[in-house]
Short mmCIF file of the C-alpha atoms (twelve columns), coordinates in Angstrom:
data_MODEL
# 
_entry.id   MODEL 
# 
loop_
_atom_site.group_PDB 
_atom_site.id 
_atom_site.type_symbol 
_atom_site.label_atom_id 
_atom_site.label_alt_id 
_atom_site.label_comp_id 
_atom_site.label_asym_id 
_atom_site.label_seq_id 
_atom_site.Cartn_x 
_atom_site.Cartn_y 
_atom_site.Cartn_z 
_atom_site.pdbx_PDB_model_num 
ATOM 1   C CA . GLY A 1   27.529  0.105   35.774  1 
ATOM 2   C CA . VAL A 2   24.965  -2.593  34.887  1 
ATOM 3   C CA . ILE A 3   22.533  -3.851  37.567  1 
ATOM 4   C CA . ASP A 4   19.715  -6.354  37.413  1 
ATOM 5   C CA . MET A 5   16.132  -5.753  38.517  1 
ATOM 6   C CA . ARG A 6   17.144  -6.569  42.129  1 
ATOM 7   C CA . LYS A 7   19.721  -3.795  41.965  1 
ATOM 8   C CA . LYS A 8   22.564  -6.326  42.081  1 
ATOM 9   C CA . MET A 9   25.721  -5.043  40.395  1 
ATOM 10  C CA . ARG A 10  26.382  -7.142  37.260  1 
ATOM 11  C CA . LYS A 11  29.349  -5.279  35.846  1 
ATOM 12  C CA . PRO A 12  31.120  -2.056  36.951  1 
ATOM 13  C CA . LEU A 13  31.748  0.214   34.025  1 
ATOM 14  C CA . LYS A 14  34.438  2.674   35.125  1 
ATOM 15  C CA . ASP A 15  34.769  5.663   32.817  1 
ATOM 16  C CA . ARG A 16  32.194  4.168   30.407  1 
ATOM 17  C CA . SER A 17  28.768  5.376   29.230  1 
ATOM 18  C CA . LEU A 18  25.762  3.376   28.235  1 
ATOM 19  C CA . GLY A 19  23.611  3.655   25.178  1 
ATOM 20  C CA . LYS A 20  20.413  1.872   24.307  1 
ATOM 21  C CA . ASN A 21  19.419  -1.639  25.504  1 
ATOM 22  C CA . ILE A 22  18.316  -3.371  22.324  1 
ATOM 23  C CA . ASP A 23  16.975  -6.949  22.568  1 
ATOM 24  C CA . GLY A 24  19.223  -7.694  25.621  1 
ATOM 25  C CA . VAL A 25  22.367  -6.085  24.195  1 
ATOM 26  C CA . ILE A 26  23.573  -2.770  25.649  1 
ATOM 27  C CA . GLU A 27  25.436  -0.225  23.591  1 
ATOM 28  C CA . VAL A 28  28.530  0.869   25.615  1 
ATOM 29  C CA . LYS A 29  31.153  3.590   24.964  1 
ATOM 30  C CA . ASP A 30  34.492  3.126   26.707  1 
ATOM 31  C CA . GLU A 31  36.989  5.598   28.115  1 
ATOM 32  C CA . ASN A 32  38.552  5.953   24.655  1 
ATOM 33  C CA . LYS A 33  35.173  6.996   23.212  1 
ATOM 34  C CA . LYS A 34  34.898  3.755   21.277  1 
ATOM 35  C CA . TRP A 35  31.651  1.821   21.092  1 
ATOM 36  C CA . GLY A 36  30.974  -1.850  21.635  1 
ATOM 37  C CA . GLY A 37  28.223  -4.110  22.993  1 
ATOM 38  C CA . MET A 38  27.569  -6.049  26.226  1 
ATOM 39  C CA . ASP A 39  24.864  -8.437  27.280  1 
ATOM 40  C CA . LYS A 40  22.815  -8.027  30.527  1 
ATOM 41  C CA . LYS A 41  25.445  -9.936  32.545  1 
ATOM 42  C CA . GLY A 42  28.188  -7.595  31.426  1 
ATOM 43  C CA . ASN A 43  29.767  -9.996  28.899  1 
ATOM 44  C CA . ILE A 44  31.375  -8.361  25.910  1 
ATOM 45  C CA . ILE A 45  29.417  -9.051  22.661  1 
ATOM 46  C CA . SER A 46  31.414  -6.816  20.278  1 
ATOM 47  C CA . PRO A 47  34.751  -5.179  20.997  1 
ATOM 48  C CA . PHE A 48  35.195  -1.527  21.829  1 
ATOM 49  C CA . GLU A 49  36.647  -0.439  18.483  1 
ATOM 50  C CA . TYR A 50  33.839  1.364   16.691  1 
ATOM 51  C CA . ASP A 51  33.072  5.060   16.327  1 
ATOM 52  C CA . TYR A 52  29.367  4.199   16.008  1 
ATOM 53  C CA . VAL A 53  27.117  1.202   16.683  1 
ATOM 54  C CA . ARG A 54  23.412  0.656   16.026  1 
ATOM 55  C CA . TYR A 55  22.086  -2.569  17.479  1 
ATOM 56  C CA . SER A 56  18.820  -4.042  16.102  1 
ATOM 57  C CA . PHE A 57  16.216  -6.532  17.163  1 
ATOM 58  C CA . GLY A 58  16.020  -10.202 16.120  1 
ATOM 59  C CA . GLU A 59  18.217  -11.394 13.320  1 
ATOM 60  C CA . GLU A 60  18.888  -7.946  11.901  1 
ATOM 61  C CA . PRO A 61  22.665  -7.173  12.045  1 
ATOM 62  C CA . THR A 62  24.259  -4.336  14.014  1 
ATOM 63  C CA . ILE A 63  25.466  -1.435  11.917  1 
ATOM 64  C CA . VAL A 64  29.017  -0.320  12.905  1 
ATOM 65  C CA . LYS A 65  31.353  2.457   11.813  1 
ATOM 66  C CA . LYS A 66  35.132  2.857   11.871  1 
ATOM 67  C CA . GLY A 67  36.347  6.246   10.875  1 
ATOM 68  C CA . GLU A 68  34.142  7.221   7.895   1 
ATOM 69  C CA . LYS A 69  33.347  3.661   6.711   1 
ATOM 70  C CA . TYR A 70  30.492  1.405   7.637   1 
ATOM 71  C CA . GLY A 71  30.026  -2.358  8.059   1 
ATOM 72  C CA . CYS A 72  27.905  -4.697  10.188  1 
ATOM 73  C CA . VAL A 73  28.281  -7.429  12.734  1 
ATOM 74  C CA . ASP A 74  26.081  -10.173 14.153  1 
ATOM 75  C CA . SER A 75  23.892  -8.659  16.890  1 
ATOM 76  C CA . LYS A 76  24.186  -11.694 19.147  1 
ATOM 77  C CA . THR A 77  27.802  -12.754 18.736  1 
ATOM 78  C CA . GLY A 78  29.579  -9.641  17.447  1 
ATOM 79  C CA . LYS A 79  31.001  -11.636 14.515  1 
ATOM 80  C CA . GLU A 80  31.776  -9.496  11.480  1 
ATOM 81  C CA . ARG A 81  29.368  -9.856  8.559   1 
ATOM 82  C CA . LEU A 82  30.550  -6.976  6.453   1 
ATOM 83  C CA . PRO A 83  33.880  -5.151  6.976   1 
ATOM 84  C CA . CYS A 84  33.935  -1.436  7.615   1 
ATOM 85  C CA . LYS A 85  34.840  -0.346  4.114   1 
ATOM 86  C CA . TYR A 86  31.568  1.077   2.696   1 
ATOM 87  C CA . ASN A 87  30.192  4.575   2.419   1 
ATOM 88  C CA . ASN A 88  26.915  3.484   4.025   1 
ATOM 89  C CA . VAL A 89  25.196  0.314   5.280   1 
ATOM 90  C CA . ASP A 90  21.534  -0.092  6.202   1 
ATOM 91  C CA . ALA A 91  19.422  -3.140  6.983   1 
ATOM 92  C CA . ASP A 92  15.725  -3.933  6.798   1 
ATOM 93  C CA . TRP A 93  13.370  -6.850  5.901   1 
ATOM 94  C CA . ASP A 94  16.135  -9.521  5.716   1 
ATOM 95  C CA . ILE A 95  18.201  -7.306  3.377   1 
ATOM 96  C CA . ILE A 96  21.426  -5.285  3.860   1 
ATOM 97  C CA . TYR A 97  21.738  -2.277  1.623   1 
ATOM 98  C CA . VAL A 98  25.309  -1.279  0.910   1 
ATOM 99  C CA . LYS A 99  26.675  1.834   -0.827  1 
ATOM 100 C CA . ASN A 100 30.229  1.741   -2.226  1 
ATOM 101 C CA . ASP A 101 32.795  4.482   -2.923  1 
ATOM 102 C CA . LEU A 102 31.110  5.170   -6.323  1 
ATOM 103 C CA . ASN A 103 27.777  5.745   -4.540  1 
ATOM 104 C CA . ARG A 104 26.236  2.741   -6.124  1 
ATOM 105 C CA . TYR A 105 24.069  0.336   -4.081  1 
ATOM 106 C CA . ALA A 106 24.113  -3.458  -3.819  1 
ATOM 107 C CA . LEU A 107 22.007  -5.891  -1.782  1 
ATOM 108 C CA . PHE A 108 23.334  -8.487  0.655   1 
ATOM 109 C CA . ASP A 109 21.472  -10.990 2.839   1 
ATOM 110 C CA . PHE A 110 21.759  -10.919 6.634   1 
ATOM 111 C CA . LEU A 111 24.690  -13.340 6.600   1 
ATOM 112 C CA . GLY A 112 26.705  -10.984 4.439   1 
ATOM 113 C CA . LYS A 113 26.199  -12.848 1.139   1 
ATOM 114 C CA . GLN A 114 26.090  -10.469 -1.820  1 
ATOM 115 C CA . LEU A 115 22.836  -10.775 -3.810  1 
ATOM 116 C CA . THR A 116 23.319  -8.137  -6.505  1 
ATOM 117 C CA . ASP A 117 26.106  -6.116  -8.126  1 
ATOM 118 C CA . PHE A 118 26.586  -2.469  -7.187  1 
ATOM 119 C CA . LYS A 119 24.234  -1.378  -9.940  1 
ATOM 120 C CA . PHE A 120 21.624  0.833   -8.264  1 
ATOM 121 C CA . SER A 121 22.035  4.569   -8.395  1 
ATOM 122 C CA . SER A 122 19.752  5.208   -5.418  1 
ATOM 123 C CA . HIS A 123 18.696  3.335   -2.298  1 
ATOM 124 C CA . PRO A 124 16.424  0.558   -3.746  1 
ATOM 125 C CA . ARG A 125 13.186  -0.582  -2.187  1 
ATOM 126 C CA . VAL A 126 12.512  -4.303  -1.675  1 
ATOM 127 C CA . PHE A 127 9.196   -6.180  -1.710  1 
ATOM 128 C CA . GLY A 128 8.875   -9.807  -0.773  1 
ATOM 129 C CA . VAL A 129 9.047   -12.380 2.045   1 
ATOM 130 C CA . ALA A 130 12.575  -13.821 1.745   1 
ATOM 131 C CA . PRO A 131 15.851  -12.842 0.083   1 
ATOM 132 C CA . ASP A 132 15.259  -15.347 -2.741  1 
ATOM 133 C CA . LYS A 133 11.654  -14.225 -3.225  1 
ATOM 134 C CA . ILE A 134 11.880  -10.535 -3.643  1 
ATOM 135 C CA . ILE A 135 11.560  -7.843  -6.282  1 
ATOM 136 C CA . ILE A 136 13.633  -4.751  -6.136  1 
ATOM 137 C CA . LEU A 137 12.392  -1.288  -7.092  1 
ATOM 138 C CA . GLU A 138 14.926  1.348   -8.138  1 
ATOM 139 C CA . ARG A 139 14.103  5.022   -8.367  1 
ATOM 140 C CA . GLU A 140 16.436  6.791   -10.710 1 
ATOM 141 C CA . ALA A 141 16.451  10.533  -11.256 1 
ATOM 142 C CA . LYS A 142 15.616  11.635  -14.767 1 
ATOM 143 C CA . LYS A 143 18.132  13.822  -16.584 1 
ATOM 144 C CA . ASP A 144 15.798  16.814  -16.723 1 
ATOM 145 C CA . SER A 145 15.203  19.969  -14.700 1 
ATOM 146 C CA . ARG A 146 11.822  18.911  -13.259 1 
ATOM 147 C CA . GLY A 147 13.200  16.645  -10.504 1 
ATOM 148 C CA . SER A 148 11.194  13.639  -11.745 1 
ATOM 149 C CA . TYR A 149 12.202  9.948   -11.618 1 
ATOM 150 C CA . LEU A 150 12.141  6.664   -13.503 1 
ATOM 151 C CA . TYR A 151 11.187  3.413   -11.755 1 
ATOM 152 C CA . THR A 152 12.450  -0.111  -12.639 1 
ATOM 153 C CA . PHE A 153 11.852  -3.571  -11.083 1 
ATOM 154 C CA . TYR A 154 14.628  -6.185  -10.719 1 
ATOM 155 C CA . ASP A 155 14.628  -9.728  -9.366  1 
ATOM 156 C CA . ALA A 156 16.657  -10.988 -6.372  1 
ATOM 157 C CA . GLN A 157 19.798  -11.366 -8.518  1 
ATOM 158 C CA . GLY A 158 19.506  -7.845  -9.926  1 
ATOM 159 C CA . LYS A 159 18.143  -8.909  -13.345 1 
ATOM 160 C CA . GLN A 160 15.877  -6.246  -14.839 1 
ATOM 161 C CA . LEU A 161 12.263  -7.423  -14.991 1 
ATOM 162 C CA . THR A 162 10.439  -4.397  -16.417 1 
ATOM 163 C CA . PRO A 163 10.992  -1.308  -18.559 1 
ATOM 164 C CA . GLN A 164 11.452  1.997   -16.816 1 
ATOM 165 C CA . TYR A 165 8.172   3.498   -15.694 1 
ATOM 166 C CA . ASP A 166 7.300   7.137   -15.214 1 
ATOM 167 C CA . GLU A 167 5.271   6.392   -12.098 1 
ATOM 168 C CA . ILE A 168 4.632   3.515   -9.698  1 
ATOM 169 C CA . PHE A 169 1.592   3.381   -7.416  1 
ATOM 170 C CA . MET A 170 1.671   0.730   -4.725  1 
ATOM 171 C CA . ASP A 171 -1.353  -0.968  -3.237  1 
ATOM 172 C CA . MET A 172 -2.797  0.083   0.087   1 
ATOM 173 C CA . ASP A 173 -4.875  -2.984  0.866   1 
ATOM 174 C CA . GLY A 174 -2.249  -5.702  1.110   1 
ATOM 175 C CA . SER A 175 -2.966  -7.322  -2.264  1 
ATOM 176 C CA . LYS A 176 0.626   -6.550  -3.465  1 
ATOM 177 C CA . MET A 177 -0.170  -5.178  -6.885  1 
ATOM 178 C CA . PHE A 178 1.295   -2.125  -8.605  1 
ATOM 179 C CA . ARG A 179 -0.277  0.379   -10.949 1 
ATOM 180 C CA . VAL A 180 2.343   1.623   -13.406 1 
ATOM 181 C CA . GLU A 181 2.434   4.484   -15.865 1 
ATOM 182 C CA . LYS A 182 4.559   5.117   -18.913 1 
ATOM 183 C CA . GLY A 183 4.105   7.567   -21.753 1 
ATOM 184 C CA . GLY A 184 0.624   8.570   -20.513 1 
ATOM 185 C CA . LYS A 185 -0.684  5.000   -20.430 1 
ATOM 186 C CA . GLU A 186 -1.326  2.791   -17.367 1 
ATOM 187 C CA . GLY A 187 -1.058  -0.886  -16.585 1 
ATOM 188 C CA . MET A 188 -0.777  -3.197  -13.594 1 
ATOM 189 C CA . LEU A 189 1.815   -5.605  -12.247 1 
ATOM 190 C CA . ASP A 190 1.512   -8.472  -9.707  1 
ATOM 191 C CA . SER A 191 3.677   -8.970  -6.634  1 
ATOM 192 C CA . LEU A 192 6.522   -10.426 -8.715  1 
ATOM 193 C CA . ALA A 193 6.428   -7.537  -11.223 1 
ATOM 194 C CA . GLN A 194 4.721   -9.675  -13.883 1 
ATOM 195 C CA . THR A 195 2.277   -7.926  -16.183 1 
ATOM 196 C CA . LEU A 196 -1.377  -8.235  -15.302 1 
ATOM 197 C CA . LEU A 197 -2.707  -5.385  -17.409 1 
ATOM 198 C CA . PRO A 198 -0.573  -4.070  -20.277 1 
ATOM 199 C CA . LEU A 199 0.290   -0.366  -20.728 1 
ATOM 200 C CA . GLU A 200 -2.754  0.396   -22.895 1 
ATOM 201 C CA . TYR A 201 -5.232  2.135   -20.599 1 
ATOM 202 C CA . ASP A 202 -5.829  5.851   -20.126 1 
ATOM 203 C CA . GLN A 203 -6.617  5.252   -16.444 1 
ATOM 204 C CA . ILE A 204 -7.066  2.327   -14.057 1 
ATOM 205 C CA . LYS A 205 -9.104  2.599   -10.871 1 
ATOM 206 C CA . ARG A 206 -6.724  0.519   -8.795  1 
ATOM 207 C CA . ASP A 207 -8.542  1.475   -5.552  1 
ATOM 208 C CA . ASP A 208 -11.767 0.001   -6.977  1 
ATOM 209 C CA . LEU A 209 -10.284 -3.515  -7.269  1 
ATOM 210 C CA . ILE A 210 -12.874 -6.022  -6.002  1 
ATOM 211 C CA . ASN A 211 -12.671 -9.768  -6.658  1 
ATOM 212 C CA . ASN A 212 -9.867  -9.220  -9.189  1 
ATOM 213 C CA . LYS A 213 -12.094 -6.894  -11.220 1 
ATOM 214 C CA . LEU A 214 -11.574 -3.163  -11.712 1 
ATOM 215 C CA . PRO A 215 -12.777 -0.304  -13.890 1 
ATOM 216 C CA . ALA A 216 -10.396 0.856   -16.619 1 
ATOM 217 C CA . GLN A 217 -10.601 3.624   -19.227 1 
ATOM 218 C CA . LYS A 218 -9.597  3.288   -22.881 1 
ATOM 219 C CA . ASN A 219 -10.026 5.928   -25.555 1 
ATOM 220 C CA . GLY A 220 -11.891 8.117   -23.099 1 
ATOM 221 C CA . LYS A 221 -14.498 5.508   -22.171 1 
ATOM 222 C CA . TRP A 222 -14.769 3.266   -19.071 1 
ATOM 223 C CA . GLY A 223 -15.289 -0.493  -18.914 1 
ATOM 224 C CA . LEU A 224 -14.542 -3.345  -16.553 1 
ATOM 225 C CA . VAL A 225 -11.601 -5.769  -16.844 1 
ATOM 226 C CA . ASP A 226 -10.256 -8.577  -14.664 1 
ATOM 227 C CA . THR A 227 -6.606  -9.024  -13.664 1 
ATOM 228 C CA . LYS A 228 -6.095  -11.393 -16.597 1 
ATOM 229 C CA . ASN A 229 -6.965  -8.468  -18.896 1 
ATOM 230 C CA . LYS A 230 -10.311 -10.009 -19.941 1 
ATOM 231 C CA . VAL A 231 -12.878 -7.340  -20.816 1 
ATOM 232 C CA . LEU A 232 -16.027 -7.935  -18.732 1 
ATOM 233 C CA . ILE A 233 -17.888 -4.673  -19.550 1 
ATOM 234 C CA . PRO A 234 -17.117 -2.903  -22.864 1 
ATOM 235 C CA . PHE A 235 -15.618 0.570   -22.889 1 
ATOM 236 C CA . VAL A 236 -18.826 2.534   -23.386 1 
ATOM 237 C CA . TYR A 237 -19.359 4.497   -20.152 1 
ATOM 238 C CA . ASP A 238 -18.408 8.023   -19.170 1 
ATOM 239 C CA . ASP A 239 -17.755 6.871   -15.589 1 
ATOM 240 C CA . LEU A 240 -17.909 3.539   -13.779 1 
ATOM 241 C CA . TYR A 241 -17.211 2.421   -10.169 1 
ATOM 242 C CA . PHE A 242 -18.300 -0.261  -7.722  1 
ATOM 243 C CA . ILE A 243 -21.288 0.485   -5.496  1 
ATOM 244 C CA . ASP A 244 -19.646 0.021   -2.125  1 
ATOM 245 C CA . LEU A 245 -17.030 2.613   -3.046  1 
ATOM 246 C CA . THR A 246 -19.761 5.228   -3.460  1 
ATOM 247 C CA . LEU A 247 -20.474 4.966   0.247   1 
ATOM 248 C CA . ARG A 248 -18.741 7.749   2.159   1 
ATOM 249 C CA . TYR A 249 -16.834 7.469   5.410   1 
ATOM 250 C CA . GLY A 250 -15.255 4.161   4.359   1 
ATOM 251 C CA . TYR A 251 -18.287 1.906   4.904   1 
ATOM 252 C CA . ARG A 252 -18.425 -1.326  2.909   1 
ATOM 253 C CA . THR A 253 -21.588 -3.331  3.202   1 
ATOM 254 C CA . THR A 254 -24.016 -5.640  1.446   1 
ATOM 255 C CA . PHE A 255 -27.429 -4.392  0.435   1 
ATOM 256 C CA . ILE A 256 -30.649 -6.243  1.232   1 
ATOM 257 C CA . SER A 257 -33.308 -5.963  -1.456  1 
ATOM 258 C CA . SER A 258 -37.026 -5.492  -0.817  1 
ATOM 259 C CA . GLN A 259 -37.380 -9.283  -1.274  1 
ATOM 260 C CA . GLU A 260 -34.823 -9.751  1.546   1 
ATOM 261 C CA . LYS A 261 -32.485 -11.497 -0.846  1 
ATOM 262 C CA . GLU A 262 -28.819 -10.654 -0.296  1 
ATOM 263 C CA . LEU A 263 -27.262 -8.804  -3.209  1 
ATOM 264 C CA . LEU A 264 -23.466 -8.688  -3.303  1 
ATOM 265 C CA . VAL A 265 -22.279 -5.171  -4.002  1 
ATOM 266 C CA . GLU A 266 -19.154 -6.695  -5.527  1 
ATOM 267 C CA . ASN A 267 -21.295 -7.425  -8.584  1 
ATOM 268 C CA . ARG A 268 -22.891 -4.036  -9.096  1 
ATOM 269 C CA . LEU A 269 -21.472 -0.766  -10.380 1 
ATOM 270 C CA . VAL A 270 -22.622 2.786   -10.729 1 
ATOM 271 C CA . ALA A 271 -22.328 3.995   -14.303 1 
ATOM 272 C CA . ARG A 272 -22.812 7.224   -16.300 1 
ATOM 273 C CA . LYS A 273 -23.719 7.205   -19.968 1 
ATOM 274 C CA . ASN A 274 -24.781 10.162  -22.118 1 
ATOM 275 C CA . GLY A 275 -25.086 12.351  -19.010 1 
ATOM 276 C CA . LYS A 276 -27.395 9.942   -17.164 1 
ATOM 277 C CA . TRP A 277 -26.670 7.630   -14.227 1 
ATOM 278 C CA . GLY A 278 -27.724 4.025   -13.657 1 
ATOM 279 C CA . ILE A 279 -26.481 0.784   -12.191 1 
ATOM 280 C CA . VAL A 280 -25.187 -2.319  -14.007 1 
ATOM 281 C CA . ASP A 281 -23.814 -5.648  -12.834 1 
ATOM 282 C CA . THR A 282 -20.414 -7.137  -13.762 1 
ATOM 283 C CA . GLU A 283 -21.936 -8.751  -16.870 1 
ATOM 284 C CA . ASN A 284 -23.200 -5.356  -18.019 1 
ATOM 285 C CA . LYS A 285 -26.848 -6.212  -17.299 1 
ATOM 286 C CA . GLU A 286 -28.778 -3.060  -16.543 1 
ATOM 287 C CA . ILE A 287 -30.108 -3.049  -12.982 1 
ATOM 288 C CA . ILE A 288 -31.277 0.571   -12.727 1 
ATOM 289 C CA . PRO A 289 -31.941 2.334   -16.076 1 
ATOM 290 C CA . PHE A 290 -29.976 5.365   -17.174 1 
ATOM 291 C CA . VAL A 291 -32.644 7.982   -16.432 1 
ATOM 292 C CA . TYR A 292 -31.205 9.815   -13.446 1 
ATOM 293 C CA . ASP A 293 -29.345 13.149  -13.519 1 
ATOM 294 C CA . ASN A 294 -27.563 12.285  -10.240 1 
ATOM 295 C CA . MET A 295 -27.536 9.545   -7.648  1 
ATOM 296 C CA . HIS A 296 -25.691 8.721   -4.438  1 
ATOM 297 C CA . PHE A 297 -26.139 6.439   -1.459  1 
ATOM 298 C CA . ILE A 298 -27.270 7.870   1.892   1 
ATOM 299 C CA . ASP A 299 -24.610 8.347   4.510   1 
ATOM 300 C CA . ARG A 300 -24.833 6.024   7.455   1 
ATOM 301 C CA . ARG A 301 -25.478 7.501   10.894  1 
ATOM 302 C CA . ASN A 302 -22.522 8.518   13.130  1 
ATOM 303 C CA . ASP A 303 -22.845 5.199   15.009  1 
ATOM 304 C CA . GLY A 304 -22.540 3.229   11.803  1 
ATOM 305 C CA . SER A 305 -26.143 2.031   11.804  1 
ATOM 306 C CA . SER A 306 -28.419 2.126   8.793   1 
ATOM 307 C CA . ILE A 307 -31.791 2.708   10.556  1 
ATOM 308 C CA . TYR A 308 -33.319 6.141   10.803  1 
ATOM 309 C CA . ILE A 309 -36.161 6.683   13.328  1 
ATOM 310 C CA . ASN A 310 -38.718 9.433   13.724  1 
ATOM 311 C CA . SER A 311 -39.530 11.593  16.770  1 
ATOM 312 C CA . GLN A 312 -41.800 8.812   18.146  1 
ATOM 313 C CA . GLY A 313 -38.852 6.333   18.053  1 
ATOM 314 C CA . LYS A 314 -40.236 4.320   15.165  1 
ATOM 315 C CA . GLU A 315 -38.167 3.242   12.104  1 
ATOM 316 C CA . PHE A 316 -39.055 5.153   9.007   1 
ATOM 317 C CA . LEU A 317 -36.082 4.501   6.761   1 
ATOM 318 C CA . ASN A 318 -33.468 1.715   6.318   1 
ATOM 319 C CA . ILE A 319 -30.833 3.075   4.027   1 
ATOM 320 C CA . ASP A 320 -29.016 -0.170  3.287   1 
ATOM 321 C CA . ASP A 321 -30.724 -0.571  -0.103  1 
ATOM 322 C CA . ARG A 322 -31.739 3.040   -0.744  1 
ATOM 323 C CA . LEU A 323 -30.224 5.807   -2.760  1 
ATOM 324 C CA . ILE A 324 -31.072 9.428   -3.374  1 
ATOM 325 C CA . ALA A 325 -31.514 10.280  -7.035  1 
ATOM 326 C CA . ARG A 326 -32.535 13.251  -9.171  1 
ATOM 327 C CA . LYS A 327 -34.766 12.948  -12.227 1 
ATOM 328 C CA . ASN A 328 -36.140 15.747  -14.364 1 
ATOM 329 C CA . GLY A 329 -34.792 18.281  -11.863 1 
ATOM 330 C CA . LYS A 330 -36.557 16.750  -8.833  1 
ATOM 331 C CA . TRP A 331 -35.191 14.536  -6.029  1 
ATOM 332 C CA . GLY A 332 -36.524 11.264  -4.642  1 
ATOM 333 C CA . ILE A 333 -35.382 7.959   -3.137  1 
ATOM 334 C CA . VAL A 334 -35.302 4.559   -4.846  1 
ATOM 335 C CA . ASP A 335 -34.059 1.156   -3.715  1 
ATOM 336 C CA . ILE A 336 -31.359 -0.952  -5.299  1 
ATOM 337 C CA . GLU A 337 -33.933 -2.531  -7.659  1 
ATOM 338 C CA . ASN A 338 -35.260 0.882   -8.785  1 
ATOM 339 C CA . LYS A 339 -38.448 0.683   -6.698  1 
ATOM 340 C CA . GLU A 340 -39.607 4.243   -5.828  1 
ATOM 341 C CA . ILE A 341 -39.535 4.800   -2.052  1 
ATOM 342 C CA . ILE A 342 -40.092 8.574   -2.041  1 
ATOM 343 C CA . PRO A 343 -41.532 10.166  -5.175  1 
ATOM 344 C CA . PHE A 344 -39.489 12.580  -7.347  1 
ATOM 345 C CA . VAL A 345 -41.251 15.779  -6.358  1 
ATOM 346 C CA . TYR A 346 -38.735 17.521  -4.080  1 
ATOM 347 C CA . ASP A 347 -36.308 20.295  -4.826  1 
ATOM 348 C CA . ASP A 348 -33.789 18.749  -2.412  1 
ATOM 349 C CA . ILE A 349 -33.548 15.917  0.101   1 
ATOM 350 C CA . PHE A 350 -31.417 15.878  3.280   1 
ATOM 351 C CA . VAL A 351 -30.997 12.789  5.481   1 
# 
């Protein structure tokens, strides 16, 4: 039966079994092994006529099954939204995904209104904030023996927005951009699948995106572009990446120069040219000349601090504007403005 927190009997359930309690609705199986739903007071929400029910939280509908066919009902009232006539029904992010007898998918909103035709060959993925402000990504198997796929974006009505891509790489930082690949070339799309960077680059360092700027490679050389495809640094470098991404263990920081003037790392990049390393800003002005065989920033301490102290407890090195570099086979330490802190006379340096 159903009791409240004071152990008062709310509803006797003779020959019935209980399932999950989801958002105040209890899944119940009756003596005929049919499922329905009840609220906490024992009132029937959906009738006992289903072979399967899966209640959900909030506005998401309840998935139900009769025989071998699926549909869905309102989770609060039990009112039918989609009849039990489909091969599969799933719901997520304000969208109901429905598969028909031909194993094609269509999208419906939570009220049961059909948004697209049954045109998708596989379960699509949706990005967006509302049913009328979404883009749909379909993954379609290629007709080859390698098990690879093609990826296509559609709008909320199922209209194709993009060509088929060989690969799609989604952002990890919440900026809602996509790196795409086709025929060995890469580009980038915005959150509505509109082109930001055309398919003309050998590689794009999507993870290095800072202030709408990112390194890109063309014809084997690296430069810097913005998300409007404006070239900020010409394609002349063998490698190029923003300074704060050279810091290991995920630290992002600002460096303080010897003049105690704040320098934003978003404007400085590590670059390699003709086998030598240096640092340039986003306007390609040389900050540290290309004279070093190697360079890297010093790892912060385990507690995240940048101050190193000696055995007497005194500070001897602040690493926030220092980097280890190698020149002419010897190692030393310089600051972000190329001032020598430790001379280049050592075979190796460990911090």
